[in-house]
Short mmCIF file of C-alpha atoms and ligand atoms in Angstrom, two decimals:
data_model
loop_
_atom_site.label_atom_id
_atom_site.label_comp_id
_atom_site.label_asym_id
_atom_site.label_seq_id
_atom_site.Cartn_x
_atom_site.Cartn_y
_atom_site.Cartn_z
CA MET A 1 -0.06 0.02 -0.06
CA SER A 2 1.45 3.49 -1.12
CA VAL A 3 2.08 6.09 1.82
CA LEU A 4 2.59 9.74 1.26
CA SER A 5 4.06 11.25 4.09
CA CYS A 6 5.81 14.24 5.44
CA ALA A 7 8.43 14.90 8.30
CA GLY A 8 9.11 18.18 9.72
CA LEU A 9 8.01 19.93 6.73
CA GLY A 10 8.23 23.50 6.89
CA VAL A 11 7.81 26.60 4.26
CA THR A 12 9.07 29.84 5.01
CA ILE A 13 8.58 32.78 2.52
CA GLU A 14 10.34 35.91 3.05
CA ARG A 15 11.24 35.08 6.89
CA LYS A 16 7.26 34.46 7.25
CA PRO A 17 6.67 30.90 8.22
CA ILE A 18 3.74 29.79 6.22
CA LEU A 19 4.13 25.69 7.29
CA ARG A 20 5.98 24.34 10.64
CA GLY A 21 6.90 20.97 11.60
CA VAL A 22 4.08 19.03 9.74
CA ASP A 23 4.60 15.40 10.20
CA LEU A 24 1.98 13.30 8.45
CA SER A 25 1.73 9.82 7.07
CA ILE A 26 -1.32 9.08 4.78
CA GLU A 27 -2.15 5.75 3.19
CA ALA A 28 -3.70 4.98 -0.03
CA GLY A 29 -7.18 3.69 0.05
CA THR A 30 -8.41 6.64 2.23
CA VAL A 31 -10.03 9.99 2.03
CA THR A 32 -8.08 12.57 4.14
CA ALA A 33 -9.55 16.15 4.47
CA VAL A 34 -7.43 19.06 5.31
CA VAL A 35 -9.26 21.89 6.74
CA GLY A 36 -8.71 25.10 8.54
CA PRO A 37 -9.13 28.94 8.37
CA ASN A 38 -8.19 31.12 5.51
CA GLY A 39 -4.63 31.38 5.15
CA ALA A 40 -3.70 28.51 7.33
CA GLY A 41 -1.53 27.14 4.80
CA LYS A 42 -3.69 24.12 3.30
CA SER A 43 -2.88 25.04 -0.36
CA THR A 44 0.72 25.21 0.26
CA LEU A 45 0.76 21.77 2.24
CA LEU A 46 -1.09 20.19 -0.83
CA ALA A 47 1.46 21.60 -3.09
CA CYS A 48 4.18 20.17 -1.02
CA LEU A 49 2.61 16.82 -0.76
CA ALA A 50 1.93 16.92 -4.30
CA GLY A 51 5.69 17.49 -5.24
CA LEU A 52 4.97 20.87 -6.76
CA ARG A 53 6.54 22.96 -3.96
CA LYS A 54 9.71 22.26 -2.33
CA PRO A 55 9.74 22.56 1.22
CA THR A 56 12.19 24.93 3.13
CA ALA A 57 12.59 22.54 5.79
CA GLY A 58 12.05 18.60 6.15
CA ALA A 59 10.67 16.71 3.07
CA ALA A 60 7.50 15.05 1.73
CA ARG A 61 7.90 11.64 0.55
CA LEU A 62 6.15 9.09 -1.73
CA ASP A 63 6.97 5.78 -0.54
CA ASP A 64 10.36 6.71 0.92
CA VAL A 65 11.03 8.68 -2.20
CA ASN A 66 11.67 12.30 -1.59
CA LEU A 67 9.23 14.41 -3.95
CA SER A 68 11.85 16.98 -4.30
CA VAL A 69 14.12 14.54 -6.41
CA LEU A 70 11.52 12.35 -7.97
CA ARG A 71 11.26 13.08 -11.88
CA SER A 72 8.30 15.18 -12.81
CA ARG A 73 7.17 12.59 -15.17
CA ASP A 74 7.47 9.73 -12.76
CA ARG A 75 5.56 11.65 -10.28
CA ALA A 76 2.73 12.88 -12.73
CA ARG A 77 2.20 9.23 -13.49
CA ARG A 78 1.31 8.43 -10.01
CA MET A 79 -0.18 11.60 -8.50
CA ALA A 80 -3.05 13.95 -9.89
CA PHE A 81 -3.11 17.63 -8.58
CA LEU A 82 -6.39 19.47 -8.94
CA PRO A 83 -5.57 23.16 -8.17
CA GLN A 84 -7.72 25.54 -6.44
CA THR A 85 -7.97 28.14 -9.21
CA PRO A 86 -7.30 26.20 -12.33
CA GLU A 87 -6.36 28.30 -15.23
CA ILE A 88 -7.79 27.22 -18.40
CA ALA A 89 -7.20 29.83 -21.08
CA TRP A 90 -7.60 27.83 -24.25
CA ALA A 91 -10.82 27.52 -26.35
CA VAL A 92 -10.44 23.86 -26.47
CA GLU A 93 -13.16 20.89 -26.37
CA ALA A 94 -13.54 19.18 -23.09
CA ARG A 95 -12.17 15.98 -24.47
CA THR A 96 -9.03 17.53 -25.42
CA LEU A 97 -8.48 18.88 -21.87
CA VAL A 98 -9.15 15.55 -20.33
CA GLU A 99 -6.67 13.96 -22.84
CA LEU A 100 -4.07 16.10 -21.27
CA GLY A 101 -4.30 13.93 -18.33
CA ARG A 102 -2.69 11.15 -20.32
CA THR A 103 0.38 13.41 -21.19
CA PRO A 104 2.76 11.55 -18.68
CA PHE A 105 2.13 8.22 -20.27
CA ILE A 106 2.03 9.19 -23.94
CA GLY A 107 5.25 8.41 -26.00
CA ALA A 108 6.41 8.73 -29.42
CA ARG A 109 3.70 6.92 -30.96
CA GLY A 110 1.07 9.22 -29.70
CA GLN A 111 -2.25 8.33 -28.29
CA GLY A 112 -3.29 4.64 -28.11
CA GLN A 113 -6.36 2.61 -27.51
CA GLU A 114 -5.57 2.43 -23.77
CA ASP A 115 -5.50 6.41 -23.54
CA ARG A 116 -8.53 6.85 -25.50
CA ALA A 117 -10.22 4.10 -23.24
CA ALA A 118 -8.86 6.03 -19.96
CA VAL A 119 -10.17 9.25 -21.28
CA ASP A 120 -13.58 7.73 -21.51
CA ARG A 121 -13.51 6.08 -18.08
CA ALA A 122 -12.36 9.43 -16.68
CA MET A 123 -15.01 11.34 -18.35
CA ALA A 124 -17.98 9.03 -17.42
CA ALA A 125 -16.70 8.73 -13.63
CA ALA A 126 -16.72 12.53 -13.47
CA ASN A 127 -20.06 12.59 -15.38
CA VAL A 128 -18.93 14.78 -18.22
CA SER A 129 -19.28 12.57 -21.11
CA VAL A 130 -22.06 14.65 -22.66
CA PHE A 131 -19.84 17.56 -22.69
CA GLU A 132 -17.11 15.92 -24.83
CA HIS A 133 -17.28 18.05 -27.74
CA ARG A 134 -18.12 21.37 -26.06
CA ILE A 135 -15.64 24.38 -25.95
CA VAL A 136 -14.36 24.32 -22.34
CA ASP A 137 -14.84 28.23 -22.18
CA THR A 138 -18.76 27.70 -22.77
CA LEU A 139 -19.24 25.42 -19.85
CA SER A 140 -20.51 26.42 -16.48
CA GLY A 141 -18.07 26.76 -13.54
CA GLY A 142 -19.34 23.63 -12.12
CA GLU A 143 -19.09 21.87 -15.37
CA ARG A 144 -15.62 22.89 -16.04
CA ALA A 145 -14.77 21.95 -12.47
CA ARG A 146 -15.64 18.41 -13.14
CA VAL A 147 -13.93 18.32 -16.43
CA LEU A 148 -10.82 19.13 -14.71
CA ILE A 149 -11.61 16.15 -12.30
CA ALA A 150 -11.92 14.18 -15.09
CA ARG A 151 -8.67 15.24 -16.50
CA ALA A 152 -7.01 14.50 -12.94
CA LEU A 153 -8.61 10.79 -13.24
CA ALA A 154 -7.48 10.44 -16.77
CA GLY A 155 -3.82 9.31 -15.66
CA ASP A 156 -5.35 6.71 -13.39
CA PRO A 157 -3.30 8.16 -10.53
CA GLU A 158 -2.59 6.38 -7.29
CA TRP A 159 -3.09 9.67 -5.53
CA LEU A 160 -5.30 12.42 -5.96
CA LEU A 161 -4.63 15.80 -4.36
CA ALA A 162 -7.38 18.30 -4.80
CA ASP A 163 -7.35 21.98 -3.47
CA GLU A 164 -11.19 22.81 -2.52
CA PRO A 165 -12.77 20.46 -5.41
CA LEU A 166 -16.15 21.02 -3.93
CA THR A 167 -16.18 24.60 -3.95
CA GLY A 168 -18.51 26.26 -6.76
CA LEU A 169 -20.36 23.07 -7.08
CA ASP A 170 -24.01 23.08 -6.58
CA PRO A 171 -25.30 20.57 -3.60
CA ALA A 172 -26.10 17.69 -6.16
CA HIS A 173 -22.67 17.83 -7.84
CA GLN A 174 -20.95 18.16 -4.43
CA LEU A 175 -22.56 14.90 -3.37
CA ASP A 176 -21.61 13.27 -6.73
CA VAL A 177 -17.92 14.52 -6.26
CA ALA A 178 -17.93 13.44 -2.66
CA ALA A 179 -19.30 9.92 -3.63
CA LEU A 180 -16.77 9.72 -6.47
CA PHE A 181 -13.76 10.49 -4.09
CA ARG A 182 -14.95 7.79 -1.66
CA ARG A 183 -15.37 5.18 -4.58
CA LEU A 184 -11.78 6.17 -5.80
CA ALA A 185 -10.75 5.43 -2.18
CA GLY A 186 -12.29 2.12 -2.04
CA ASP A 187 -10.43 1.37 -5.19
CA GLY A 188 -7.36 2.02 -3.59
CA VAL A 189 -6.62 5.56 -4.65
CA GLY A 190 -5.29 7.94 -1.87
CA VAL A 191 -7.53 11.10 -2.02
CA VAL A 192 -6.35 14.18 -0.16
CA VAL A 193 -8.59 17.12 -0.40
CA THR A 194 -8.58 20.64 1.29
CA LEU A 195 -12.37 21.54 2.18
CA HIS A 196 -14.11 24.72 3.72
CA ASP A 197 -17.49 22.72 4.17
CA LEU A 198 -16.74 21.20 7.64
CA SER A 199 -19.98 19.08 7.39
CA MET A 200 -19.09 17.59 4.20
CA ALA A 201 -15.49 16.74 5.67
CA LEU A 202 -17.13 14.98 8.27
CA ARG A 203 -19.19 12.87 5.86
CA MET A 204 -16.54 12.05 3.31
CA ALA A 205 -13.42 11.84 5.12
CA ASP A 206 -11.95 8.82 6.84
CA ARG A 207 -9.41 11.32 8.73
CA ILE A 208 -9.28 15.15 9.15
CA ILE A 209 -6.31 17.34 9.41
CA VAL A 210 -7.10 20.70 11.04
CA LEU A 211 -4.18 23.38 10.25
CA ALA A 212 -4.05 26.69 11.91
CA GLU A 213 -1.31 29.05 11.42
CA GLY A 214 0.78 26.46 9.62
CA ALA A 215 0.87 23.92 12.05
CA VAL A 216 -1.29 20.57 12.50
CA LEU A 217 -3.57 21.32 15.17
CA THR A 218 -5.10 17.89 15.37
CA ASP A 219 -4.92 14.73 12.75
CA GLU A 220 -7.69 12.39 14.13
CA PRO A 221 -10.95 10.58 12.88
CA PRO A 222 -13.39 13.03 11.74
CA ALA A 223 -15.92 13.61 14.70
CA ARG A 224 -12.90 13.54 16.99
CA ALA A 225 -10.84 15.95 15.06
CA LEU A 226 -13.86 18.51 14.75
CA ARG A 227 -14.57 18.68 18.35
CA PRO A 228 -16.01 22.31 19.90
CA GLU A 229 -12.41 23.11 21.38
CA VAL A 230 -10.65 22.45 18.28
CA LEU A 231 -13.09 24.55 16.31
CA ARG A 232 -12.77 27.25 18.85
CA ARG A 233 -9.01 27.25 18.76
CA ALA A 234 -8.78 27.03 14.74
CA TYR A 235 -11.59 29.44 13.56
CA GLY A 236 -12.43 31.22 16.71
CA VAL A 237 -16.12 30.03 16.69
CA GLU A 238 -18.41 28.26 19.06
CA ALA A 239 -19.88 25.19 17.17
CA THR A 240 -21.22 21.98 17.92
CA LEU A 241 -21.46 18.74 16.13
CA THR A 242 -24.95 17.36 15.93
CA GLN A 243 -26.73 14.68 14.21
CA GLY A 244 -28.92 15.38 11.10
CA PRO A 245 -30.99 13.51 8.89
CA GLY A 246 -28.20 13.10 6.37
CA GLY A 247 -25.45 12.62 8.88
CA PRO A 248 -23.37 14.43 11.15
CA LEU A 249 -23.47 18.31 11.01
CA ILE A 250 -21.29 21.03 12.31
CA ASP A 251 -23.58 23.66 13.59
CA VAL A 252 -21.71 27.10 14.04
CA ILE A 253 -23.35 29.16 16.58
CA ARG A 254 -21.38 32.46 17.09
CA ARG A 255 -17.95 33.97 17.11
CA ALA A 256 -15.92 32.51 20.38
P1 ADP B 1 -4.87 28.35 2.66
O1 ADP B 1 -5.00 27.61 1.51
O2 ADP B 1 -5.17 27.62 3.89
O3 ADP B 1 -5.95 29.33 2.56
P2 ADP B 1 -2.20 29.20 1.67
O4 ADP B 1 -1.54 28.00 1.85
O5 ADP B 1 -2.73 29.55 0.39
O6 ADP B 1 -3.42 28.92 2.73
O7 ADP B 1 -1.54 30.34 2.37
C1 ADP B 1 -0.94 30.41 3.69
C2 ADP B 1 -0.34 31.65 3.83
O8 ADP B 1 0.77 31.80 3.06
C3 ADP B 1 -1.25 32.88 3.59
O9 ADP B 1 -1.04 33.79 4.65
C4 ADP B 1 -0.52 33.32 2.21
O10 ADP B 1 -0.93 34.73 1.97
C5 ADP B 1 0.78 32.95 2.11
N1 ADP B 1 1.30 32.85 1.03
C6 ADP B 1 1.51 31.77 0.30
N2 ADP B 1 1.92 31.78 -0.80
C7 ADP B 1 2.64 32.87 -0.78
C8 ADP B 1 3.72 33.39 -1.45
N3 ADP B 1 3.82 33.18 -2.66
N4 ADP B 1 4.06 34.72 -1.21
C9 ADP B 1 3.78 35.00 0.19
N5 ADP B 1 2.96 34.74 0.79
C10 ADP B 1 2.33 33.53 0.35
MG1 MG B 2 -6.25 27.45 -0.31
#
């Protein structure tokens, strides 16, 4: 089973500590949610775990290989990263965009049958097959977000790291994407997501990491990680965990 980890991981930018002493070990086949207030360092942590940002202290490792020394093509074959604010500036068809997810596998002979099948599967999983020939620019924000998920899945990654993948999706598509991530984890993929919606985090994650001011506040099973005292320290709010008809809910009462 693949393990994504980091030890003593820190990022300092212009003498400002963004992340400090982060130690994590995450097993594939699980969904891990990273939550925390704005500016806590969630995106920075995810980029380090994806091997896209070099930490200034410590290291992130994929199965004992330091991500900073892993060749980018080798890394891209195993890990997919879904950025928070993806830039897609070109007027291309959705399928063409999803095909880019196969780039790390395509050799001199170009796209093969296997690549086309992987693109079909990824588009079906993200429920965007109907947009195949639509120009990406003409899709709604939520539709485009799902096309980008398809692009990430097209490489059949062992790891999927997604920065706020539910932001901008309507409730039905949030549920679909949450269910898709759970299904991927069931198939053995390691899913790490940053989320703002704490109730969604409770429902979809096996484990929740709460970041505050660049450090890990707790790293525990969901209901324990989001206990009132942690929410008070992390977010400065009084909140309680209650049982709703659809599952656990975080009820934010007031500022602490
Ligand atoms: P989050 O995703 O939790 O909102 P980020 O990881 O995006 O937090 O950012 C954490 C902190 O690091 C913020 O205060 C942000 O302004 C700062 N930061 C991130 N990237 C840079 C950068 N390139 N230069 C300066 N500050 C940065
Ligand atoms: Mg962020």
